[in-house]
PDB file of C-alpha atoms in Angstrom:
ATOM      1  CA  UNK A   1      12.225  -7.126  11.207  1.00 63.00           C
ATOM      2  CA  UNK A   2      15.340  -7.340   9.232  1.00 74.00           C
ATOM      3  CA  UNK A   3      17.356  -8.471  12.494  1.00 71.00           C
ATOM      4  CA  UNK A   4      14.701 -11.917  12.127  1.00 77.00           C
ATOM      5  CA  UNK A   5      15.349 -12.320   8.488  1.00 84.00           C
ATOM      6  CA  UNK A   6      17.559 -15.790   7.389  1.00 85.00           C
ATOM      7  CA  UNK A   7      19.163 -17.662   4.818  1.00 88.00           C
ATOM      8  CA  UNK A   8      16.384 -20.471   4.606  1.00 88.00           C
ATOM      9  CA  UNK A   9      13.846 -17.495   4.361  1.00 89.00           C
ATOM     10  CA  UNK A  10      14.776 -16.619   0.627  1.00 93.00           C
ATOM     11  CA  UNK A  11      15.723 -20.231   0.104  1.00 93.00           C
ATOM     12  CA  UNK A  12      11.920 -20.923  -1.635  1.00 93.00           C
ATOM     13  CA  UNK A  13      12.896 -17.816  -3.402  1.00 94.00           C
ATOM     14  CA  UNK A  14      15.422 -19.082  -5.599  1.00 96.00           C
ATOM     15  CA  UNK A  15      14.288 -18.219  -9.276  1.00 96.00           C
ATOM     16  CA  UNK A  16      10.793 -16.326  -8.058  1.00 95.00           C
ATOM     17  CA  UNK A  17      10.577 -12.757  -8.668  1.00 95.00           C
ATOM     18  CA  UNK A  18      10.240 -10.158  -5.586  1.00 94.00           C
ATOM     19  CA  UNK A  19       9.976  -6.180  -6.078  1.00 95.00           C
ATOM     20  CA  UNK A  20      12.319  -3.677  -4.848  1.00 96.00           C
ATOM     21  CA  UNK A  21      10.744   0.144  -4.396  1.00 94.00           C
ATOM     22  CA  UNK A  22      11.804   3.346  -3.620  1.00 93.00           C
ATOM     23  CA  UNK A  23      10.171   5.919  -3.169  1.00 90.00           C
ATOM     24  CA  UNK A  24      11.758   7.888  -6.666  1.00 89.00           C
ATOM     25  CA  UNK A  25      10.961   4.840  -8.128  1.00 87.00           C
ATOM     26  CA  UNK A  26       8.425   2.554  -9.476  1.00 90.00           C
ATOM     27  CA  UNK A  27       8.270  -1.110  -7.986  1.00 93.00           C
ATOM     28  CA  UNK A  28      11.245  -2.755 -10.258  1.00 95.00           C
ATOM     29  CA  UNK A  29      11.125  -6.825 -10.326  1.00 95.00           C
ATOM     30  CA  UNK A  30      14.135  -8.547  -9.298  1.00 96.00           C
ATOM     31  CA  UNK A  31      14.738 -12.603  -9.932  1.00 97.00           C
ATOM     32  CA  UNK A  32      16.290 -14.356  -6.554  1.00 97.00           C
ATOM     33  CA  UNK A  33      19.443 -15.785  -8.679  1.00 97.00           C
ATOM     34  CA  UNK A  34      21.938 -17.295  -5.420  1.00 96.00           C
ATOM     35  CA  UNK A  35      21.768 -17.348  -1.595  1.00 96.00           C
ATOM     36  CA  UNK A  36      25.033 -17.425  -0.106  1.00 92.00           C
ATOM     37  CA  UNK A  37      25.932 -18.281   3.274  1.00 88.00           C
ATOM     38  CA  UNK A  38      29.587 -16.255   4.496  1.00 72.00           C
ATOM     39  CA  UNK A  39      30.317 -16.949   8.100  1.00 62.00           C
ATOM     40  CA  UNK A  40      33.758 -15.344   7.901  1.00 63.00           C
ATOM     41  CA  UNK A  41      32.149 -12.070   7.765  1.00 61.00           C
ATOM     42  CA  UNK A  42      30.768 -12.239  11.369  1.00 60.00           C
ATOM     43  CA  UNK A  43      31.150  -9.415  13.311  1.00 59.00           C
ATOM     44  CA  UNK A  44      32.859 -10.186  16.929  1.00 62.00           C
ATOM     45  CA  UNK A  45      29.921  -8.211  18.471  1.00 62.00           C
ATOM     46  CA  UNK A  46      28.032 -10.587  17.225  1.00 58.00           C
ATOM     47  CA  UNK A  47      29.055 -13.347  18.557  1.00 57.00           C
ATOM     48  CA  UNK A  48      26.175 -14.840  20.587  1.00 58.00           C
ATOM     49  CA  UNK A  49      23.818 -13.883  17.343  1.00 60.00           C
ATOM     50  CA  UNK A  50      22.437 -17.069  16.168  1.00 69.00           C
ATOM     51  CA  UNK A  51      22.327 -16.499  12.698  1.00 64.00           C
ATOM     52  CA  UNK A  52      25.012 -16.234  10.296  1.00 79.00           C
ATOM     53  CA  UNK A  53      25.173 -13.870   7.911  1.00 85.00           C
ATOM     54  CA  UNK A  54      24.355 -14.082   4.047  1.00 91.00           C
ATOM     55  CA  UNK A  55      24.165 -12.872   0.676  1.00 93.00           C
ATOM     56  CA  UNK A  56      21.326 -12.480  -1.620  1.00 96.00           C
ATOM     57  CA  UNK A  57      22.028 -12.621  -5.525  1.00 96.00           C
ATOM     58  CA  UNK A  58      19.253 -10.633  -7.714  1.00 97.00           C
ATOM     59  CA  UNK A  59      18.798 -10.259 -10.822  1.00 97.00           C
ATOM     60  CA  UNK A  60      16.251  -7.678 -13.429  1.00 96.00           C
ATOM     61  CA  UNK A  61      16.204  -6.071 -16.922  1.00 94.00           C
ATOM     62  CA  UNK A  62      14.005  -3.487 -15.844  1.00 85.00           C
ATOM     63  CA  UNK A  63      16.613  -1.834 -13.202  1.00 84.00           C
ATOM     64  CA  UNK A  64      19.241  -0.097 -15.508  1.00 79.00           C
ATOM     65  CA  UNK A  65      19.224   3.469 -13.504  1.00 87.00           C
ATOM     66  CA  UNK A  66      19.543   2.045 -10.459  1.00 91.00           C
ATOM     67  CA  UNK A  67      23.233   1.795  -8.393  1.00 91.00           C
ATOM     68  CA  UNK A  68      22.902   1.557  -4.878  1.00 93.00           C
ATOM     69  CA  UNK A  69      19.484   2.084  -3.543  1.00 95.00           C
ATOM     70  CA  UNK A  70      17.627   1.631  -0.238  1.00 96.00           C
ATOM     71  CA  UNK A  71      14.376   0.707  -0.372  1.00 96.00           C
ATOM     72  CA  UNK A  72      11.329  -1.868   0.367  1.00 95.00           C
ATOM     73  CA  UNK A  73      11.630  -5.343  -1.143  1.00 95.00           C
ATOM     74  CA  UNK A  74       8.709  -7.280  -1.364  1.00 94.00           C
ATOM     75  CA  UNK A  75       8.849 -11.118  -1.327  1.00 91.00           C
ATOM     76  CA  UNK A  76       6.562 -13.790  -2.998  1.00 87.00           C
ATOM     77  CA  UNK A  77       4.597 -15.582  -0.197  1.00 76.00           C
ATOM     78  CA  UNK A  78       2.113 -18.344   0.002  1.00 69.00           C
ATOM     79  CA  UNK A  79      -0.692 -16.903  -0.392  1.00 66.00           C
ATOM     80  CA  UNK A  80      -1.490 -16.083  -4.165  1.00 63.00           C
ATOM     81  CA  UNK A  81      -0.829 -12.505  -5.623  1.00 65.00           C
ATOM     82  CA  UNK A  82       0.927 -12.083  -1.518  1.00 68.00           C
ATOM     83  CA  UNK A  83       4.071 -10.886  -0.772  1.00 74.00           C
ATOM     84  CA  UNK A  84       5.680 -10.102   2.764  1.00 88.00           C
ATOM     85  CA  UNK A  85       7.553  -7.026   2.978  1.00 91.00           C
ATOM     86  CA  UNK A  86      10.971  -6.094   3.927  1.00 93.00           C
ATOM     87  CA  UNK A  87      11.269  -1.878   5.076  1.00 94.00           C
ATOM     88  CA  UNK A  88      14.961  -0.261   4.495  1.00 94.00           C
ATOM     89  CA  UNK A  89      16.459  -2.671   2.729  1.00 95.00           C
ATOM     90  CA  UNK A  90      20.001  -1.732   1.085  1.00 95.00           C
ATOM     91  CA  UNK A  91      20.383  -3.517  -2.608  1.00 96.00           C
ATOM     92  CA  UNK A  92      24.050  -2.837  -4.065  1.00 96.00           C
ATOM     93  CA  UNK A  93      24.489  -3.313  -7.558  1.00 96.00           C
ATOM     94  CA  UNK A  94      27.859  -5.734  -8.637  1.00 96.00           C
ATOM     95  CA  UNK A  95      29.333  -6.349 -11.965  1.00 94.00           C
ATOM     96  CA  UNK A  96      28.222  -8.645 -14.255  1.00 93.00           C
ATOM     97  CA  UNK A  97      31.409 -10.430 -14.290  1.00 91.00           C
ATOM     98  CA  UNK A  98      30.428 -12.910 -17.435  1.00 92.00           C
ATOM     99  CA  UNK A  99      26.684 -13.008 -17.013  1.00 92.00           C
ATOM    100  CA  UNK A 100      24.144 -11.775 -19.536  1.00 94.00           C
ATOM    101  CA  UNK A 101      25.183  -7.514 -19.747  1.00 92.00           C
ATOM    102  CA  UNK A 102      21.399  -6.717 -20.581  1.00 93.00           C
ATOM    103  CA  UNK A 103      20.618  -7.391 -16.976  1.00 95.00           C
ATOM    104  CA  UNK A 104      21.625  -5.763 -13.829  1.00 95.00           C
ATOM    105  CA  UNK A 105      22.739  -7.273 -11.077  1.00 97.00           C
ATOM    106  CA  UNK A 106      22.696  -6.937  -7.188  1.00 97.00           C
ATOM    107  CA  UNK A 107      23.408  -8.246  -3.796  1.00 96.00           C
ATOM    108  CA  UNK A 108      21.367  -7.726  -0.421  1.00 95.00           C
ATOM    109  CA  UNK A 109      23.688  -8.427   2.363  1.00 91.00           C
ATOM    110  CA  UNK A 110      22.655  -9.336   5.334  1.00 87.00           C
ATOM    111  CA  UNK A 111      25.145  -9.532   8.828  1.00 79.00           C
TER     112      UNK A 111
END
């Protein structure tokens, strides 16, 4: 599923709240904060791969003990109190690099 998963999908996101889970962990909620597109970071492999490949920005207070995690994110969707789920997704937390230190911050990159 994560081979199907584009830019314009998170999009509608930006600003909504999603929720990242482990399975150590309770569901933490994460704010969409940027989607960024970065075609120079296309693999030669994947050449004939239609889409390109991106960055998602996120965002939470509630996620101070976690670095690096893999886990299921779980995005808004349509439907009220719905949310589509994404399986083995890798979240790496960044710096905050002038933002707001009481939050943590993360990126979900996908090639």
């Amino acid at each position: 599923m994560l081979g199907n998963v584009c830019a314009e999908d998170f999009l509608p996101l930006l600003g909504k709240v999603c929720y990242f889970q482990t399975e150590q962990l309770a569901p933490v909620a994460m704010r969409v904060d940027a989607v960024t597109m970065r075609p120079e970071t296309k693999l030669p492999s994947y050449l004939n791969v239609k889409r390109l490949p991106f960055m998602v920005e996120l965002s939470s207070d509630g996620a101070g003990n976690i670095i690096d995690a893999t886990g299921t994110l779980a995005l808004p969707a349509e439907e009220p109190a719905a949310y589509k789920q994404l399986h083995s997704v890798w979240i790496g937390r960044v710096a905050p690099l002038g933002r707001d230190t009481s939050l943590a911050y993360f990126q979900l990159l996908f090639n």
